[in-house]
PDB file of C-alpha atoms in Angstrom:
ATOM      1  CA  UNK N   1      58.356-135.771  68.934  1.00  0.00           C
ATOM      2  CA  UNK N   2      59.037-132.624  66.836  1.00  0.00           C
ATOM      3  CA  UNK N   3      60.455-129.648  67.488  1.00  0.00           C
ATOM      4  CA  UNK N   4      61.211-126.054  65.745  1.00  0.00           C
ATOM      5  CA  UNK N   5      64.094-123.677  66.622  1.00  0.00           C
ATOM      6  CA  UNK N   6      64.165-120.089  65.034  1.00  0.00           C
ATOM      7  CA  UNK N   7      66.743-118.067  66.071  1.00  0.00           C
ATOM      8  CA  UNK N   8      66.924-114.530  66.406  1.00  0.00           C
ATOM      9  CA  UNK N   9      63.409-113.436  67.743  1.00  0.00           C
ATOM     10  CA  UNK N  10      64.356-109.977  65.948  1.00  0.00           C
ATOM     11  CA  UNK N  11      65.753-109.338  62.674  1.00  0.00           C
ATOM     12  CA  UNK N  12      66.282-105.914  61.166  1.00  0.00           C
ATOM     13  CA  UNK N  13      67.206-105.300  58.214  1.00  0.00           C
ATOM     14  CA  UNK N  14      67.306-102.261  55.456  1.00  0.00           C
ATOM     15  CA  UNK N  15      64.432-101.950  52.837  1.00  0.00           C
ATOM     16  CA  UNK N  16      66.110-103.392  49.568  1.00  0.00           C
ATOM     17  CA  UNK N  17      68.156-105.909  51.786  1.00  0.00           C
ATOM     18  CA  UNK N  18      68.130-109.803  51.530  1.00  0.00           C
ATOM     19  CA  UNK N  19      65.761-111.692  54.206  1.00  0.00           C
ATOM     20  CA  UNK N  20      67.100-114.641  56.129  1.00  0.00           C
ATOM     21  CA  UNK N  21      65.308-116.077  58.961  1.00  0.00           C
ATOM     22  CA  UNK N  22      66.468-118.998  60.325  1.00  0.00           C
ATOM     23  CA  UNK N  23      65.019-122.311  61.319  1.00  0.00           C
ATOM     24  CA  UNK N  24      66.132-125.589  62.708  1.00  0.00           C
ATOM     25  CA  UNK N  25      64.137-128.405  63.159  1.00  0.00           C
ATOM     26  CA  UNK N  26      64.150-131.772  64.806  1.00  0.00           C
ATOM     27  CA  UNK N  27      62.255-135.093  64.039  1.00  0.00           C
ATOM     28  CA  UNK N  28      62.274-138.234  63.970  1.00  0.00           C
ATOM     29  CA  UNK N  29      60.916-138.985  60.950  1.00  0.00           C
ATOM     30  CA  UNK N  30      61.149-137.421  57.507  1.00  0.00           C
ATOM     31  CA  UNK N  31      59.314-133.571  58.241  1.00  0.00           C
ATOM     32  CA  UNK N  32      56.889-131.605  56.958  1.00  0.00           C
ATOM     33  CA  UNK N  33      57.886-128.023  57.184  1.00  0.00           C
ATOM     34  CA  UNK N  34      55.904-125.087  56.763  1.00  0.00           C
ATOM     35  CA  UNK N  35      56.580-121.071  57.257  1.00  0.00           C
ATOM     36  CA  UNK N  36      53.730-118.745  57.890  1.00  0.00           C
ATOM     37  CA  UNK N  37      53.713-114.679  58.338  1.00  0.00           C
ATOM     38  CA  UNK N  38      51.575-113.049  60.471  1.00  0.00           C
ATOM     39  CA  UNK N  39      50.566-109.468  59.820  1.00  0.00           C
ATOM     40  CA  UNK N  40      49.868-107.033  63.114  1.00  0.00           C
ATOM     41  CA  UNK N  41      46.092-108.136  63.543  1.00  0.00           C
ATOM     42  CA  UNK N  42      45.777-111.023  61.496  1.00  0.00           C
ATOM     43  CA  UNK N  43      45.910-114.240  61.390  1.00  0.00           C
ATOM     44  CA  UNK N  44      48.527-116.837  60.137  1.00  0.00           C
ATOM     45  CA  UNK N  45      49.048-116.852  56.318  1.00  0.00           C
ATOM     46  CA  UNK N  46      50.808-119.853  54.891  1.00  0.00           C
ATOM     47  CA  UNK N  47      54.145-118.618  52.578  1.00  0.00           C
ATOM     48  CA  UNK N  48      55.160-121.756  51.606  1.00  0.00           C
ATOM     49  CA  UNK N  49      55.979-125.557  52.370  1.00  0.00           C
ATOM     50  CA  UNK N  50      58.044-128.237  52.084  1.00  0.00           C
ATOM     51  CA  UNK N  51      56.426-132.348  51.853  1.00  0.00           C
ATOM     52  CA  UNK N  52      59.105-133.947  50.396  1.00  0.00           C
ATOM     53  CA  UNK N  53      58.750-132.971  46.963  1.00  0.00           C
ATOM     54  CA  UNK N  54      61.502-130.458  45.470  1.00  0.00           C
ATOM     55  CA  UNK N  55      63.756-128.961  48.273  1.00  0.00           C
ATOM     56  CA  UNK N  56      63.938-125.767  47.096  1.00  0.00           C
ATOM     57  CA  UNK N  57      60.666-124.097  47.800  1.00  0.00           C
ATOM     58  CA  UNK N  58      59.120-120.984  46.133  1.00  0.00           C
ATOM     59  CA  UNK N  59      56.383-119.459  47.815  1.00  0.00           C
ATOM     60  CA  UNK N  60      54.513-115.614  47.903  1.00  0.00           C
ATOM     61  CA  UNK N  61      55.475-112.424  47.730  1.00  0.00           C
ATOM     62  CA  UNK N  62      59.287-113.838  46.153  1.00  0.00           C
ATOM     63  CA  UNK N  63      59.744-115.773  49.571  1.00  0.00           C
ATOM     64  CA  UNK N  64      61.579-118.726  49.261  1.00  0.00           C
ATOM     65  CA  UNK N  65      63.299-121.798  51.461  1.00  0.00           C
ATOM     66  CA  UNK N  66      65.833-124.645  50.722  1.00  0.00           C
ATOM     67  CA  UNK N  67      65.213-128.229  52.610  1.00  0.00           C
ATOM     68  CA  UNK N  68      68.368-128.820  53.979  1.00  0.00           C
ATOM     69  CA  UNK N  69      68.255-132.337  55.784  1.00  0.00           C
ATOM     70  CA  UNK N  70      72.133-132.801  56.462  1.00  0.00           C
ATOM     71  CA  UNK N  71      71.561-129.585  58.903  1.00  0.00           C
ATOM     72  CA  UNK N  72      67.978-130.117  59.685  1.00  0.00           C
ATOM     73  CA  UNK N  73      67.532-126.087  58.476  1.00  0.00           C
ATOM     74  CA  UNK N  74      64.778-124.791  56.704  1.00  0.00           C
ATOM     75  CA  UNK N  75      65.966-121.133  56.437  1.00  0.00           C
ATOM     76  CA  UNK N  76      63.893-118.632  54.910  1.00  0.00           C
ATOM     77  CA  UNK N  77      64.567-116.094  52.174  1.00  0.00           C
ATOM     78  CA  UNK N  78      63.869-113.356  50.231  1.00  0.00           C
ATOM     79  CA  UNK N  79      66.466-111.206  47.779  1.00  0.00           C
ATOM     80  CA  UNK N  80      64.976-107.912  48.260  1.00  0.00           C
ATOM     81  CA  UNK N  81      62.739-107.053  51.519  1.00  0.00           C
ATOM     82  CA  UNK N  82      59.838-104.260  51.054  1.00  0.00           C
ATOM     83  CA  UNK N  83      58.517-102.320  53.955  1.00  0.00           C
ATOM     84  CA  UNK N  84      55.283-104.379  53.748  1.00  0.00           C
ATOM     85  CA  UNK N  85      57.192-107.328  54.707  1.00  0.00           C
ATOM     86  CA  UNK N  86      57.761-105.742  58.080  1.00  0.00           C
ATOM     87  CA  UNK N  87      55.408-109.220  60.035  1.00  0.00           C
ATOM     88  CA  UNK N  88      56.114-112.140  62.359  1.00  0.00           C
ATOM     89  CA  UNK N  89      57.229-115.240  60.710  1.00  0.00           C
ATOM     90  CA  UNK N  90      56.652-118.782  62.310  1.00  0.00           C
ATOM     91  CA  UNK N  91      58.554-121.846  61.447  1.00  0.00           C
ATOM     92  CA  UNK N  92      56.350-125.061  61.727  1.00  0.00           C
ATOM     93  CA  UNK N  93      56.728-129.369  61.327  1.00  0.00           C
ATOM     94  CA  UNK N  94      54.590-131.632  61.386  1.00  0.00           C
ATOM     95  CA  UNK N  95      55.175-135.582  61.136  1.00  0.00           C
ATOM     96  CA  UNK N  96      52.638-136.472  60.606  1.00  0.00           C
ATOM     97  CA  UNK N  97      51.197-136.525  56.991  1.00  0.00           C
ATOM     98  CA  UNK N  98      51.613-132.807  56.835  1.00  0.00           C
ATOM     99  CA  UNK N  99      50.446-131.674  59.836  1.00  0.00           C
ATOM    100  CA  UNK N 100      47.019-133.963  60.818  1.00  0.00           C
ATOM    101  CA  UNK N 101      47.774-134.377  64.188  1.00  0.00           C
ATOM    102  CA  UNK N 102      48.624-130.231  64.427  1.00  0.00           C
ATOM    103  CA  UNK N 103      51.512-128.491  63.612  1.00  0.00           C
ATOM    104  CA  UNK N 104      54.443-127.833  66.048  1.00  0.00           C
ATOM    105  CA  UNK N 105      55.585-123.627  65.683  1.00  0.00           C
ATOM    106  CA  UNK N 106      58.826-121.947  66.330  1.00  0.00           C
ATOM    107  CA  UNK N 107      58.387-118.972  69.029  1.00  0.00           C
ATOM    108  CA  UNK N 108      58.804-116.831  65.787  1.00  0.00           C
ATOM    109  CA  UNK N 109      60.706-114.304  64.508  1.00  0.00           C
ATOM    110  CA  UNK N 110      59.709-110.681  64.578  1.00  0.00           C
ATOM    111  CA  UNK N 111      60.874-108.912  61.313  1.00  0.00           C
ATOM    112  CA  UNK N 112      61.678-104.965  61.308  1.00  0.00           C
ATOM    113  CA  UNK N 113      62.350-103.734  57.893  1.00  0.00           C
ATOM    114  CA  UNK N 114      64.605-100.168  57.971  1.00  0.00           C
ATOM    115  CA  UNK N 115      63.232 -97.440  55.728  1.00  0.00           C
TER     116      UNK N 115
ATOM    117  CA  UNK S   1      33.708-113.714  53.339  1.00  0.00           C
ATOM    118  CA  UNK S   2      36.668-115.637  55.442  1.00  0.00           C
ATOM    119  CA  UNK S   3      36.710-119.143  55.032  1.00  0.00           C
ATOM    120  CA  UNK S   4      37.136-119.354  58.998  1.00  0.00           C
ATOM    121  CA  UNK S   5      35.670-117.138  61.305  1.00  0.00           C
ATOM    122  CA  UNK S   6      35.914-116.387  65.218  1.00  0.00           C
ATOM    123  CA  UNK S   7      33.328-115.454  67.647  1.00  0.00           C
ATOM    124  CA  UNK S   8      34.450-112.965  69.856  1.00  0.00           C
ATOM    125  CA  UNK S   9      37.397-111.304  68.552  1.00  0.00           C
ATOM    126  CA  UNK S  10      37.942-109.685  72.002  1.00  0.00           C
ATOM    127  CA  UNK S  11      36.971-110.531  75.087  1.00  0.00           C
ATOM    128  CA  UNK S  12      37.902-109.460  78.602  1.00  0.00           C
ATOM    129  CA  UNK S  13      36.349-111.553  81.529  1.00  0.00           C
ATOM    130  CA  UNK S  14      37.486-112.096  85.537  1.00  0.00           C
ATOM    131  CA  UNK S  15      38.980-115.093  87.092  1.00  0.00           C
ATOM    132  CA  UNK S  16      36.618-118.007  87.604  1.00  0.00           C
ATOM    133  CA  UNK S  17      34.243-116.891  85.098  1.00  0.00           C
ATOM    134  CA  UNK S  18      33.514-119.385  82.099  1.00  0.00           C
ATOM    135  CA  UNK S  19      33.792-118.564  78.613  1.00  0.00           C
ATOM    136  CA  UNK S  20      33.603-119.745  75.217  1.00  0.00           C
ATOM    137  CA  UNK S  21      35.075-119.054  72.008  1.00  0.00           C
ATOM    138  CA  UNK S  22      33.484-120.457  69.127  1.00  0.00           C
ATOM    139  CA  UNK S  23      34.697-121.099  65.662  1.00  0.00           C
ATOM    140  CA  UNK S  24      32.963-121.985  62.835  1.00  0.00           C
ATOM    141  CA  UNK S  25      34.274-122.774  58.883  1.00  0.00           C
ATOM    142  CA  UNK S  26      32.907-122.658  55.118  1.00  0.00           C
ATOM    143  CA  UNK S  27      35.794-124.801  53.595  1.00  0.00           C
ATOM    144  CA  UNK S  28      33.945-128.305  54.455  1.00  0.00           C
ATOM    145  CA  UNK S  29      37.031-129.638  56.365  1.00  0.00           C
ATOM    146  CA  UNK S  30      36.492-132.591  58.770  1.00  0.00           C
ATOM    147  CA  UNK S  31      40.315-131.526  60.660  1.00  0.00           C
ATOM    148  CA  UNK S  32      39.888-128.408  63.024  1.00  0.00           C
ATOM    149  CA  UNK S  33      42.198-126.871  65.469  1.00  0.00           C
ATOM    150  CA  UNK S  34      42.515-124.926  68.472  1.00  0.00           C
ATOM    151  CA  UNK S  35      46.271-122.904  69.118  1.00  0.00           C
ATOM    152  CA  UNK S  36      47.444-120.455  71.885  1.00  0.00           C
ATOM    153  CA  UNK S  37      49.546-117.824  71.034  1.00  0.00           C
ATOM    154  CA  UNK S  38      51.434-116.253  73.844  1.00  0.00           C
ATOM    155  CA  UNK S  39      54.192-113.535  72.974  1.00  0.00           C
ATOM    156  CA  UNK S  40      57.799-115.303  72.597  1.00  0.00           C
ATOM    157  CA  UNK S  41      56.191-118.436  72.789  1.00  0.00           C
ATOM    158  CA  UNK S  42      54.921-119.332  69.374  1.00  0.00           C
ATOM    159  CA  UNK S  43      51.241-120.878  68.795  1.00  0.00           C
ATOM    160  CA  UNK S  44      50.786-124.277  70.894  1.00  0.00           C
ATOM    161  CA  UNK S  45      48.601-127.095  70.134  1.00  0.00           C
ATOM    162  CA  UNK S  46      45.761-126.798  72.409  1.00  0.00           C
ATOM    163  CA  UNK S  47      42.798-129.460  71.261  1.00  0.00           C
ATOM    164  CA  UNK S  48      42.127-130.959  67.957  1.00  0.00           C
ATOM    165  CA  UNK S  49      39.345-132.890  66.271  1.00  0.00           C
ATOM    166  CA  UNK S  50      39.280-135.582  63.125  1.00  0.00           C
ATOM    167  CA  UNK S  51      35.570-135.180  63.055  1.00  0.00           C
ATOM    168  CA  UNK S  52      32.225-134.496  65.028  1.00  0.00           C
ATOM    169  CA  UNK S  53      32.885-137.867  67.031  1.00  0.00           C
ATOM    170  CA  UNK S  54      37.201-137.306  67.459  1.00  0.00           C
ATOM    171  CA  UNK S  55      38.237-135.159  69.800  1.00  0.00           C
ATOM    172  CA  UNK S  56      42.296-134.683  70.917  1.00  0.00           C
ATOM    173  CA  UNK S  57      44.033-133.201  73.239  1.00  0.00           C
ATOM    174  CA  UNK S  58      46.955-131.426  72.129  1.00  0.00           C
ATOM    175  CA  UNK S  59      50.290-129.942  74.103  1.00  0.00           C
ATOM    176  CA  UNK S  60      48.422-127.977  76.671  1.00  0.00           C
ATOM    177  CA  UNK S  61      44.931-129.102  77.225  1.00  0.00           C
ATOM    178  CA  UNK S  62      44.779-128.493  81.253  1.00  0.00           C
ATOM    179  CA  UNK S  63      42.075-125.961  81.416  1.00  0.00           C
ATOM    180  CA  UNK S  64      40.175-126.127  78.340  1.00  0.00           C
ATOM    181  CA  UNK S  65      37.260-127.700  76.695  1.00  0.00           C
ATOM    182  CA  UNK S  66      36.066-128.619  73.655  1.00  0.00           C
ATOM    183  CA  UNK S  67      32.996-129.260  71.994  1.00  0.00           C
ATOM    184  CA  UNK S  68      32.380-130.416  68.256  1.00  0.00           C
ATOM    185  CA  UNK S  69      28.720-129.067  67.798  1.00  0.00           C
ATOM    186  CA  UNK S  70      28.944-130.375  63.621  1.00  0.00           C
ATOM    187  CA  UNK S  71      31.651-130.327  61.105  1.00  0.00           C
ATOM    188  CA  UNK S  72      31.603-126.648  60.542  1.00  0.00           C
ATOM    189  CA  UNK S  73      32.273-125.843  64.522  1.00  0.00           C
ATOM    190  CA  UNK S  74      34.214-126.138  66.871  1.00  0.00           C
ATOM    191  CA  UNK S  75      33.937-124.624  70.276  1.00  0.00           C
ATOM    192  CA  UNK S  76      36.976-123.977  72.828  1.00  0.00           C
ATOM    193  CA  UNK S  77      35.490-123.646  76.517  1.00  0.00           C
ATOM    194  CA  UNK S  78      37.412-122.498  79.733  1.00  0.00           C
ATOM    195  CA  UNK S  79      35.708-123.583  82.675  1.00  0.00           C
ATOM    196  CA  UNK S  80      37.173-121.352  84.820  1.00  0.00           C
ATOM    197  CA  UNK S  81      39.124-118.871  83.802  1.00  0.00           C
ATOM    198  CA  UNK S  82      42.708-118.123  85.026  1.00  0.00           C
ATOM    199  CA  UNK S  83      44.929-114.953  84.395  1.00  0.00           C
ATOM    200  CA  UNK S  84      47.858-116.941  82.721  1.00  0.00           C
ATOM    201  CA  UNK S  85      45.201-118.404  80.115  1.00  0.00           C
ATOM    202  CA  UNK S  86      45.687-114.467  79.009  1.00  0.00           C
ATOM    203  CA  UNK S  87      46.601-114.831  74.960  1.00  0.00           C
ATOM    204  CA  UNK S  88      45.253-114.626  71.746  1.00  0.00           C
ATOM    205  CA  UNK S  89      43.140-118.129  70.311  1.00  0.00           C
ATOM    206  CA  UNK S  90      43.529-119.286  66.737  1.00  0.00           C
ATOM    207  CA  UNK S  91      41.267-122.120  65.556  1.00  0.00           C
ATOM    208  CA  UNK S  92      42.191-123.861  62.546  1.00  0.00           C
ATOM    209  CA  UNK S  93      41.131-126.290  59.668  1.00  0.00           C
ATOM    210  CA  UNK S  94      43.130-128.365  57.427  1.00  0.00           C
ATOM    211  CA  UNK S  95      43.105-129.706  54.138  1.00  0.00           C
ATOM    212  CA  UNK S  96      42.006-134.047  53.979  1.00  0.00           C
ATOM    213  CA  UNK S  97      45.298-135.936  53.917  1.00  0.00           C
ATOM    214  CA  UNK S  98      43.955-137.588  50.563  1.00  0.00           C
ATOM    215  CA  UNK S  99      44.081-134.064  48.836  1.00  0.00           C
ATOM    216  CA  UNK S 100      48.422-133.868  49.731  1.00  0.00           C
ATOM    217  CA  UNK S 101      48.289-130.028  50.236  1.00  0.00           C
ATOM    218  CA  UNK S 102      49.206-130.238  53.917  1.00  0.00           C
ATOM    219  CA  UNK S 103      47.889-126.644  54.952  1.00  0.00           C
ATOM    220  CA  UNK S 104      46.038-125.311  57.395  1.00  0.00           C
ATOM    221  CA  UNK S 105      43.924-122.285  57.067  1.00  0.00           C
ATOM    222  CA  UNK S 106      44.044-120.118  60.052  1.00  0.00           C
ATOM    223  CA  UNK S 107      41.350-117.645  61.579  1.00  0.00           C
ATOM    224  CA  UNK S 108      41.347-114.344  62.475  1.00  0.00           C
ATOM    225  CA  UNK S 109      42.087-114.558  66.345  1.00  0.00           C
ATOM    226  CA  UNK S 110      40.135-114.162  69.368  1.00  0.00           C
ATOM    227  CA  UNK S 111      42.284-112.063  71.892  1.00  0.00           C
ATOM    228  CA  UNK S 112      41.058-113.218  75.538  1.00  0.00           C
ATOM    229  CA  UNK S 113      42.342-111.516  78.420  1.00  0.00           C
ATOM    230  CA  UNK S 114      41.171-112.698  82.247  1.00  0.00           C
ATOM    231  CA  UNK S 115      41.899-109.877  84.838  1.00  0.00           C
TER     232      UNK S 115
END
């Protein structure tokens, strides 16, 4: 079984700032990893993902994360945050050919962006 | 017009009542979802389905339903419904394994709450 660990279920930071939400995962098997945001009445739009390709991932809005298996991470970045980035951003694995069985999420982190 | 649509988006209803949220997609996917998202807790697995004849239960199934009505819906059913089932319902499809994008493509949420 899979599991996702994101910690810090707040981050703040200042408008201009670099982004770094972290995630940990756990599985037994080569993972599938995923990050989605979720804007205040929305649903869950995928960023980006990792299956095993390049571990460096680009993904929207100049979001990107770096596959890192010797510390089972799969931290999120971004140089320079914008006040629209202000969202709640979920960390999810799957092991399962890229999530056919269902993904597994983080409890998410909640980002604040400081004017 | 979304690709994957809820039916209600709200929806406030007493204990032991029965109620159904129903899903339905335009993006011809056999692999559809149903999530709980509860505040701190992330979005857990709750049924999914391979196709109109596969039906899964996922993490937390105790309480819930599900019916696969054709390809394009899928139909999440509480029996009788308790205040801790209180959260907001995603459905879900996903892309075939045979296409290797791994995503899944997220509605807009149906926020239940049971008083």
């Amino acid at each position: 079984a899979q599991s996702v660990t994101q910690l810090g279920s707040h981050v703040s930071v200042s408008e201009g700032a670099l982004v770094l939400l972290r995630c940990n995962y756990s599985s037994s098997v080569p993972p599938y990893l995923f990050w989605y945001v979720q804007y205040p009445n929305q649903g869950l739009q995928l960023l980006l993902k990792y299956t095993s390709a390049a571990t460096l991932v680009k993904g929207i809005n100049d979001f990107e994360a770096e596959f890192k298996k010797s510390e089972t991470s799969f931290h999120l970045t971004k140089p320079s945050a914008h006040m629209s980035d202000a969202a709640e951003y979920f960390c999810a694995v799957s092991d399962s050919g890229g999530g056919a069985d269902g993904l597994t999420f983080g409890k998410g982190t909640h980002l604040i962006i400081q004017p | 017009d979304a690709d994957v649509t809820q039916t209600p988006r709200n929806r406030i209803t007493k204990t032991g009542k029965r109620i159904m949220l129903e899903c339905s997609q335009t993006k011809g996917h056999d692999r559809m979802y149903w999530y709980r998202q509860d505040p701190g807790l992330g979005l857990r697995l709750i049924y999914y389905s391979f196709d109109v004849k596969d039906i899964n239960k996922g993490e937390i199934s105790d309480g819930y339903s599900v019916s696969r009505q054709a390809q394009a819906k899928f139909s999440l059913s509480l029996e009788s419904a308790i205040p801790n089932q209180t959260a907001l319902y995603f459905c879900a499809t996903s892309d075939p394994p045979r296409t290797g994008l791994y995503e899944q493509y997220f509605g807009p949420g149906t926020r239940l709450t049971v008083t």
